[in-house]
Coordinates of C-alpha atoms in Angstrom, one line a residue:
M771 CA -80.7 63.0 -15.9
F772 CA -78.4 65.2 -18.2
E773 CA -75.6 65.1 -15.8
D774 CA -76.0 61.5 -15.8
F775 CA -75.6 61.1 -19.3
W776 CA -72.1 63.0 -19.3
Q777 CA -70.8 60.9 -16.4
F778 CA -71.9 58.0 -18.1
I779 CA -69.9 59.1 -21.1
D780 CA -66.9 60.0 -18.9
L781 CA -67.0 56.7 -17.9
A782 CA -66.9 55.0 -21.2
W783 CA -64.1 57.1 -22.4
R784 CA -61.9 56.3 -19.4
I785 CA -62.8 52.5 -19.9
V786 CA -61.7 53.0 -23.7
L787 CA -58.6 55.3 -22.4
Y788 CA -56.8 52.7 -20.2
W789 CA -58.1 49.3 -21.6
W790 CA -58.2 50.1 -25.1
W791 CA -55.5 47.1 -25.1
M792 CA -57.6 44.4 -24.1
P793 CA -58.9 43.4 -27.0
L794 CA -55.5 43.8 -28.7
F795 CA -54.1 41.0 -26.6
F796 CA -56.8 38.4 -27.7
V797 CA -56.4 39.0 -31.0
L798 CA -52.5 38.8 -30.8
M799 CA -52.5 35.8 -28.3
K800 CA -52.6 33.1 -31.3
K801 CA -49.8 34.9 -33.0
F802 CA -47.7 35.2 -30.1
D803 CA -48.3 31.5 -29.3
D804 CA -47.4 30.3 -32.9
Y805 CA -44.1 32.7 -32.7
W806 CA -43.1 31.6 -29.1
K807 CA -43.5 27.7 -30.1
W808 CA -41.4 28.6 -33.8
W809 CA -38.6 30.6 -31.5
R810 CA -38.4 27.5 -29.1
T811 CA -38.4 24.9 -31.9
E812 CA -35.6 26.9 -33.8
M813 CA -33.5 26.7 -30.6
W814 CA -33.9 23.0 -30.1
F815 CA -32.8 22.6 -34.0
G816 CA -29.9 24.8 -33.3
T817 CA -28.5 23.1 -30.3
V818 CA -30.2 19.7 -29.9
W819 CA -31.0 18.2 -33.6
K820 CA -28.2 16.3 -35.5
P821 CA -29.4 15.6 -38.9
V822 CA -27.8 12.7 -40.7
L823 CA -28.5 11.9 -44.5
L824 CA -28.2 8.2 -45.0
E825 CA -28.1 7.0 -48.7
I826 CA -29.7 3.5 -49.5
R827 CA -28.0 1.6 -52.0
I828 CA -30.7 -1.0 -53.2
P829 CA -29.8 -4.8 -54.3
K830 CA -30.6 -5.9 -57.8
I831 CA -33.3 -8.5 -56.6
L832 CA -36.3 -7.1 -54.7
P833 CA -38.9 -9.5 -53.8
K834 CA -42.2 -7.9 -53.2
P835 CA -40.5 -4.6 -53.1
I836 CA -43.7 -2.3 -52.3
K837 CA -45.2 -4.2 -49.6
A838 CA -41.6 -4.6 -48.1
M839 CA -41.4 -0.8 -48.3
E840 CA -44.8 -0.7 -46.4
A841 CA -43.5 -3.1 -43.8
M842 CA -40.6 -0.8 -43.1
L843 CA -42.6 2.4 -42.8
V844 CA -44.9 0.5 -40.2
A845 CA -41.8 -0.1 -38.2
L846 CA -40.4 3.3 -38.6
H847 CA -43.6 4.7 -37.5
G848 CA -43.6 3.1 -34.3
A849 CA -39.8 3.6 -33.9
I850 CA -40.0 7.9 -33.7
F851 CA -43.6 8.5 -32.7
N852 CA -43.3 10.6 -29.7
D853 CA -45.9 13.4 -29.7
P854 CA -44.4 16.4 -27.7
D855 CA -46.3 16.9 -24.2
W856 CA -47.0 20.9 -22.6
W857 CA -43.1 21.5 -21.6
E858 CA -41.2 19.8 -24.7
K859 CA -43.7 22.4 -26.9
Y860 CA -43.4 25.4 -25.2
A861 CA -40.0 25.2 -23.1
S862 CA -37.8 23.0 -25.0
G863 CA -38.9 23.2 -28.1
E864 CA -38.8 19.5 -29.0
P865 CA -41.5 18.5 -32.2
Q866 CA -42.4 15.7 -33.1
T867 CA -39.7 14.0 -35.0
S868 CA -39.7 13.4 -38.9
F869 CA -38.2 11.5 -41.5
K870 CA -37.5 13.0 -44.9
F871 CA -37.8 10.3 -47.8
E872 CA -35.9 11.6 -50.8
I873 CA -34.8 11.0 -54.7
A874 CA -32.2 13.1 -56.3
S875 CA -30.8 12.4 -59.9
I876 CA -27.8 14.3 -60.0
D877 CA -26.2 14.0 -63.6
G878 CA -28.1 11.1 -64.5
K879 CA -27.2 9.1 -61.4
I880 CA -30.4 8.5 -59.4
H881 CA -29.9 8.0 -55.6
F882 CA -32.5 7.3 -52.6
Y883 CA -31.9 8.7 -49.4
I884 CA -33.7 8.8 -45.8
R885 CA -33.0 12.0 -43.5
C886 CA -33.5 11.9 -40.1
H887 CA -32.1 12.7 -36.2
A888 CA -28.7 10.8 -35.7
D889 CA -30.7 9.5 -32.6
Y890 CA -32.8 7.5 -34.8
R891 CA -30.1 5.9 -37.1
E892 CA -29.9 2.8 -35.7
A893 CA -33.9 2.6 -35.8
V894 CA -33.6 3.3 -39.4
E895 CA -31.1 1.0 -40.5
A896 CA -32.7 -2.0 -38.3
A897 CA -36.1 -1.0 -40.4
V898 CA -34.4 -1.1 -43.5
Y899 CA -32.3 -4.3 -43.0
S900 CA -35.3 -6.0 -42.0
Q901 CA -37.1 -5.8 -45.5
F902 CA -34.0 -5.3 -47.6
A903 CA -31.1 -7.4 -46.1
E904 CA -28.6 -6.8 -49.0
A905 CA -29.0 -3.2 -48.9
E906 CA -26.1 -0.8 -48.2
I907 CA -26.6 2.3 -45.9
E908 CA -23.9 4.9 -45.9
A909 CA -23.9 8.5 -44.3
V910 CA -23.4 10.9 -46.8
P911 CA -22.8 14.9 -47.4
D912 CA -26.0 16.9 -48.0
Y913 CA -26.3 16.7 -52.1
T914 CA -28.3 20.0 -51.4
K915 CA -25.5 21.9 -50.4
Q916 CA -23.2 20.8 -53.2
I917 CA -24.8 23.5 -55.3
P918 CA -24.9 27.0 -54.9
L919 CA -27.2 28.7 -52.2
D920 CA -27.9 31.4 -54.1
I921 CA -29.9 30.0 -57.1
P922 CA -31.3 31.7 -59.6
N923 CA -28.2 33.1 -60.4
K924 CA -26.6 33.9 -63.8
D925 CA -25.0 30.0 -63.7
W926 CA -28.0 28.3 -62.4
N927 CA -32.0 28.0 -62.5
L928 CA -34.1 26.2 -61.4
F929 CA -38.5 25.4 -61.1
G930 CA -40.0 24.0 -58.4
W931 CA -43.5 23.1 -56.6
D932 CA -45.5 21.6 -53.5
Y933 CA -48.3 19.5 -53.7
Y934 CA -51.7 19.1 -51.9
L935 CA -54.6 16.6 -51.7
G936 CA -57.4 17.8 -54.1
E937 CA -60.4 16.1 -51.9
N938 CA -60.9 15.1 -48.1
T939 CA -57.6 14.0 -46.6
C940 CA -59.7 11.0 -46.0
F941 CA -60.0 9.9 -49.2
P942 CA -56.8 7.8 -50.4
I943 CA -54.9 8.3 -53.6
P944 CA -54.4 5.2 -56.0
T945 CA -51.7 3.1 -54.7
Y946 CA -50.0 0.0 -55.8
E947 CA -52.9 -2.5 -55.3
Q948 CA -54.5 -1.3 -58.2
Y949 CA -51.5 -2.5 -60.5
V950 CA -51.9 -6.0 -59.1
E951 CA -53.0 -8.3 -61.4
Q952 CA -53.9 -11.9 -61.0
G953 CA -51.2 -14.6 -61.1
V954 CA -48.5 -11.7 -61.3
E955 CA -46.0 -11.6 -58.9
E956 CA -45.6 -8.3 -57.5
E957 CA -42.0 -7.4 -58.5
E958 CA -43.4 -7.9 -62.1
I959 CA -46.3 -5.4 -62.1
I960 CA -46.5 -2.1 -64.2
D961 CA -44.9 -0.1 -61.5
P962 CA -45.4 3.8 -62.1
I963 CA -42.1 4.6 -60.8
T964 CA -40.5 3.1 -63.7
S965 CA -41.1 6.2 -66.0
L966 CA -39.6 8.3 -63.3
M967 CA -36.6 6.2 -63.3
E968 CA -36.0 6.1 -66.8
G969 CA -36.9 9.8 -67.2
L970 CA -34.1 10.6 -64.3
A971 CA -31.4 8.3 -66.1
K972 CA -31.6 10.5 -68.9
L973 CA -30.4 14.0 -67.4
K974 CA -27.8 15.3 -68.8
P975 CA -24.1 16.4 -66.9
G976 CA -25.3 20.0 -65.0
E977 CA -29.1 18.9 -64.5
Q978 CA -30.6 17.8 -61.1
I979 CA -34.0 16.6 -59.8
W980 CA -35.1 16.3 -56.2
I981 CA -37.8 14.6 -54.7
Q982 CA -38.7 15.5 -51.3
I983 CA -41.6 13.9 -49.1
H984 CA -41.8 14.7 -45.2
A985 CA -43.1 12.1 -42.9
S986 CA -44.1 12.7 -39.5
P987 CA -46.0 9.6 -37.6
R988 CA -50.0 10.4 -36.2
Y989 CA -51.5 7.7 -33.7
S990 CA -55.3 6.8 -34.3
W991 CA -55.8 6.9 -30.6
F992 CA -54.1 10.5 -29.8
G993 CA -54.2 14.0 -30.9
E994 CA -54.2 14.9 -34.6
G995 CA -54.4 11.1 -35.5
K996 CA -57.7 10.8 -33.3
E997 CA -59.1 13.8 -34.8
F998 CA -58.5 12.1 -38.5
V999 CA -59.9 9.1 -37.6
E1000 CA -62.8 10.8 -36.1
K1001 CA -63.3 13.0 -39.5
G1002 CA -62.8 9.8 -41.4
K1003 CA -65.7 7.9 -39.5
H1004 CA -67.8 11.0 -39.9
L1005 CA -67.3 11.0 -43.6
R1006 CA -68.0 7.2 -44.1
D1007 CA -71.4 7.7 -42.0
V1008 CA -72.1 10.7 -44.7
L1009 CA -71.2 8.1 -47.5
S1010 CA -73.3 5.2 -46.0
K1011 CA -76.2 7.6 -45.7
R1012 CA -76.2 6.3 -42.3
I1013 CA -76.6 10.2 -41.1
D1014 CA -77.8 13.0 -43.1
E1015 CA -74.9 15.6 -43.8
K1016 CA -76.9 18.3 -43.5
K1017 CA -78.5 17.2 -40.0
A1018 CA -75.2 15.9 -39.0
A1019 CA -74.0 20.1 -38.7
L1020 CA -74.0 20.9 -35.0
K1021 CA -75.7 24.1 -34.4
P1022 CA -75.1 26.4 -31.6
L1023 CA -77.6 26.1 -28.5
W1024 CA -79.0 29.3 -28.9
Q1025 CA -79.4 28.7 -32.3
E1026 CA -81.4 25.6 -31.6
L1027 CA -83.9 27.4 -28.8
L1028 CA -84.5 30.2 -31.7
D1029 CA -85.0 27.7 -34.2
F1030 CA -87.9 26.1 -31.6
V1031 CA -89.5 28.7 -30.6
V1032 CA -89.7 30.5 -34.2
E1033 CA -90.7 27.0 -36.2
G1034 CA -91.8 25.0 -33.2
A1035 CA -91.1 21.3 -33.2
K1036 CA -91.1 19.6 -36.5
E1037 CA -92.5 16.3 -37.1
E1038 CA -89.8 14.1 -39.0
E1039 CA -91.3 12.8 -42.1
V1040 CA -90.4 9.2 -43.3
K1041 CA -89.3 9.4 -46.9
K1042 CA -90.2 6.2 -49.1
D1043 CA -86.6 5.4 -49.6
E1044 CA -85.7 5.5 -45.9
L1045 CA -87.9 2.3 -45.5
F1046 CA -85.1 0.4 -46.9
P1047 CA -82.0 -0.1 -44.7
A1048 CA -79.1 2.3 -46.1
E1049 CA -76.6 -0.2 -47.5
M1050 CA -79.4 -1.1 -50.0
R1051 CA -79.7 2.2 -51.4
L1052 CA -75.7 2.5 -52.3
T1053 CA -74.4 2.1 -55.4
T1054 CA -71.6 0.2 -56.4
G1055 CA -69.4 3.4 -56.8
E1056 CA -70.7 4.7 -53.2
K1057 CA -69.6 1.2 -51.8
E1058 CA -66.1 1.5 -53.0
R1059 CA -65.6 4.9 -51.6
I1060 CA -66.5 3.6 -48.4
E1061 CA -64.4 0.8 -48.6
A1062 CA -61.5 3.2 -49.6
V1063 CA -62.1 5.7 -46.6
E1064 CA -62.1 2.4 -44.0
K1065 CA -59.0 0.8 -45.6
K1066 CA -57.0 4.2 -45.2
M1067 CA -57.9 4.6 -41.9
S1068 CA -57.1 0.7 -41.1
K1069 CA -53.2 1.5 -41.2
P1070 CA -50.9 4.1 -39.8
I1071 CA -50.8 7.4 -40.7
F1072 CA -48.3 10.1 -41.3
A1073 CA -48.5 13.6 -42.0
C1074 CA -46.9 14.6 -44.9
Y1075 CA -45.8 17.5 -47.4
I1076 CA -44.1 16.6 -51.2
R1077 CA -42.3 18.8 -53.0
N1078 CA -40.2 18.5 -56.2
I1079 CA -37.6 20.8 -57.9
Y1080 CA -35.7 20.7 -61.2
L1081 CA -32.4 22.8 -61.7
G1082 CA -29.1 22.9 -63.5
R1083 CA -26.7 25.1 -64.9
K1084 CA -27.8 27.5 -67.8
D1085 CA -25.9 25.8 -70.4
A1086 CA -27.9 22.5 -69.7
Y1087 CA -31.1 23.8 -67.9
Y1088 CA -33.9 22.7 -70.1
Q1089 CA -37.1 23.6 -68.3
P1090 CA -39.7 21.3 -70.1
N1091 CA -37.7 18.4 -68.5
F1092 CA -39.6 19.1 -65.2
R1093 CA -42.4 17.5 -66.9
L1094 CA -40.7 14.4 -65.9
L1095 CA -42.3 14.9 -62.5
Y1096 CA -45.5 15.9 -63.8
N1097 CA -45.9 12.4 -65.4
Y1098 CA -45.2 10.3 -62.5
F1099 CA -47.3 12.4 -60.0
N1100 CA -50.3 12.0 -62.7
H1101 CA -50.5 8.2 -61.8
F1102 CA -51.7 9.4 -58.3
V1103 CA -54.8 11.4 -59.7
N1104 CA -58.4 9.8 -59.1
P1105 CA -61.1 12.1 -59.5
E1106 CA -63.7 9.7 -57.4
L1107 CA -61.4 9.3 -54.4
N1108 CA -58.3 11.6 -54.2
S1109 CA -55.4 13.5 -56.2
L1110 CA -52.1 15.0 -55.5
L1111 CA -52.3 18.4 -57.6
V1112 CA -49.5 21.3 -58.0
W1113 CA -50.3 23.8 -55.0
T1114 CA -50.2 26.7 -57.7
K1115 CA -49.1 29.1 -54.6
T1116 CA -45.6 27.7 -54.6
L1117 CA -45.2 27.3 -58.2
T1118 CA -42.3 29.2 -59.1
R1119 CA -43.3 30.5 -62.3
V1120 CA -45.4 33.5 -62.1
K1121 CA -48.3 34.6 -64.3
L1122 CA -48.5 37.9 -66.1
S1123 CA -51.2 40.3 -65.1
P1124 CA -53.5 42.8 -67.3
F1125 CA -51.9 45.6 -64.8
P1126 CA -48.5 46.6 -66.7
F1127 CA -47.3 48.2 -63.3
I1128 CA -47.6 44.3 -61.8
N1129 CA -45.9 42.7 -64.6
A1130 CA -43.0 45.0 -63.9
L1131 CA -42.1 43.2 -60.8
A1132 CA -42.8 39.8 -62.5
D1133 CA -39.2 38.6 -62.5
R1134 CA -38.6 39.7 -59.1
R1135 CA -41.3 37.8 -57.5
A1136 CA -40.1 34.6 -59.4
Y1137 CA -36.9 35.6 -58.3
I1138 CA -37.9 35.5 -54.4
K1139 CA -40.2 32.4 -55.0
K1140 CA -37.2 30.1 -56.5
R1141 CA -35.1 31.5 -53.8
R1142 CA -37.6 30.4 -51.2
M1143 CA -38.3 26.9 -52.6
L1144 CA -34.4 26.2 -52.4
R1145 CA -34.2 27.5 -48.8
V1146 CA -37.6 25.5 -47.9
Y1147 CA -36.6 21.9 -50.0
R1148 CA -32.8 22.7 -48.0
D1149 CA -33.6 23.0 -44.8
R1150 CA -36.6 20.6 -45.0
L1151 CA -39.4 23.0 -43.7
N1152 CA -43.0 23.7 -44.6
Y1153 CA -43.4 26.0 -47.3
N1154 CA -45.4 28.6 -44.8
S1155 CA -42.8 28.0 -42.0
P1156 CA -42.7 29.6 -39.5
W1157 CA -46.6 30.2 -39.7
G1158 CA -47.1 26.9 -41.0
D1159 CA -46.7 23.2 -39.5
L1160 CA -48.0 20.1 -40.0
G1161 CA -51.8 20.5 -38.8
S1162 CA -52.4 21.3 -42.3
A1163 CA -50.1 19.1 -44.1
M1164 CA -51.8 16.1 -46.2
R1165 CA -52.3 12.7 -44.2
L1166 CA -51.1 9.7 -45.9
N1167 CA -51.2 6.2 -44.8
V1168 CA -48.2 3.6 -45.0
E1169 CA -49.7 2.2 -48.3
E1170 CA -50.2 5.2 -50.2
L1171 CA -46.5 6.3 -48.9
A1172 CA -44.9 3.1 -50.1
T1173 CA -46.4 3.7 -53.3
L1174 CA -45.1 7.0 -53.7
F1175 CA -41.5 5.8 -52.2
H1176 CA -39.9 2.6 -52.8
F1177 CA -37.1 1.2 -54.3
P1178 CA -37.8 -0.3 -57.8
S1179 CA -36.8 -3.9 -58.4
Q1180 CA -34.3 -4.3 -61.2
I1181 CA -36.6 -6.5 -63.1
V1182 CA -39.6 -3.5 -63.8
A1183 CA -36.7 -0.6 -63.6
P1184 CA -33.8 -1.8 -65.4
T1185 CA -32.4 1.4 -65.3
P1186 CA -28.5 1.7 -65.4
G1187 CA -28.5 4.9 -63.3
I1188 CA -29.9 3.7 -60.2
Q1189 CA -27.0 2.8 -57.7
R1190 CA -27.5 -0.6 -56.8
T1191 CA -25.1 -3.2 -54.5
E1192 CA -23.3 -5.5 -56.5
A1193 CA -23.1 -8.4 -54.1
K1194 CA -24.0 -9.0 -50.4
E1195 CA -21.2 -8.1 -47.6
T1196 CA -21.2 -10.8 -45.1
V1197 CA -19.2 -10.7 -41.8
A1198 CA -15.8 -13.3 -41.5
P1199 CA -16.9 -16.5 -39.9
S1200 CA -16.2 -16.3 -36.2
N1201 CA -14.4 -19.6 -36.2
L1202 CA -11.9 -18.5 -38.8
P1203 CA -8.2 -19.4 -37.5
I1204 CA -5.9 -16.4 -37.0

């Protein structure tokens, strides 16, 4: 028996000696998968991707500007959706195409941009002209390449951050419909973007503010979009008290069997309030939350991330000007539903620590965070790239996205810094004598 024991020990040692790497394979498999897809995607961006930055010069008169923007986003959503299959993910590296909606104030002059793949330029122009017939669209050089790429340096400085949703992504943020009053035309409502436009127009020469919204379409019947809708339906049922959130949590089969053996079959007690339908037990606030969730799921969804940067020359740089961005995005905070909040991980400010040896590196850490913020904005990347992807990005429907990014009417935003078209350009009549 003693010899059998040592034979067993010898066999166990040989298994460990020759197969020690097997658990490591399963641990690193997910990381290898992420790096492989990132490598193939980078190859695709380096060889196939042809970005084009389109500047939109908007007309002075914009009837129903936000609803028109919502309709334009619906058209773009359908035009570019092309969820990659297995071959495109792992071999060619082609990702789901996305748009970047950007606002930039450069020396007080405000510009609206849409960045996309050159192959989708015609789709973008068609969507814009379908709702804003008098707009002008022109391909322009990338404004982010017009400033030094090594900021911060002795002449330039910057401050920036990303946003995230404070609650479950199925809850919507406040939208423009909350500002619509009875009998008031949409182009005359109190538009939150007005305060942003006024602040951007007052920047001095040498100052710039950039706002970027990365939007990638998702469909409700496929992949991540289907998962989002299922998650929203589950949240709706929990809020409407159709299901108990604790009972709805699925347990593993072995745990259910163990509970049955230990505790036996439980008889469900009928509570007094369960004698009434769930709809009769809802408060007014709970009904509004359910309606908001259902409304968000009923419209096309984009996977989004949002970031902004304030930068300028040292002689013009005035850091409190970043408050202009805080003031604008504070309009999209609703504790009862959802809120756009500052993602502190991305904030380019470094808080002081009670440990002196950590504070000694504070300036260096702030420098690295600023360089990283400029890089991800300029390359239009996820902040966690290459490890992050749009799977963890916030979900916004076309109504929410149109509220955040739209062309303001001159009636509500007579800001002189906005680049507008002076007159409509038309082609010459076909019967003109030559």
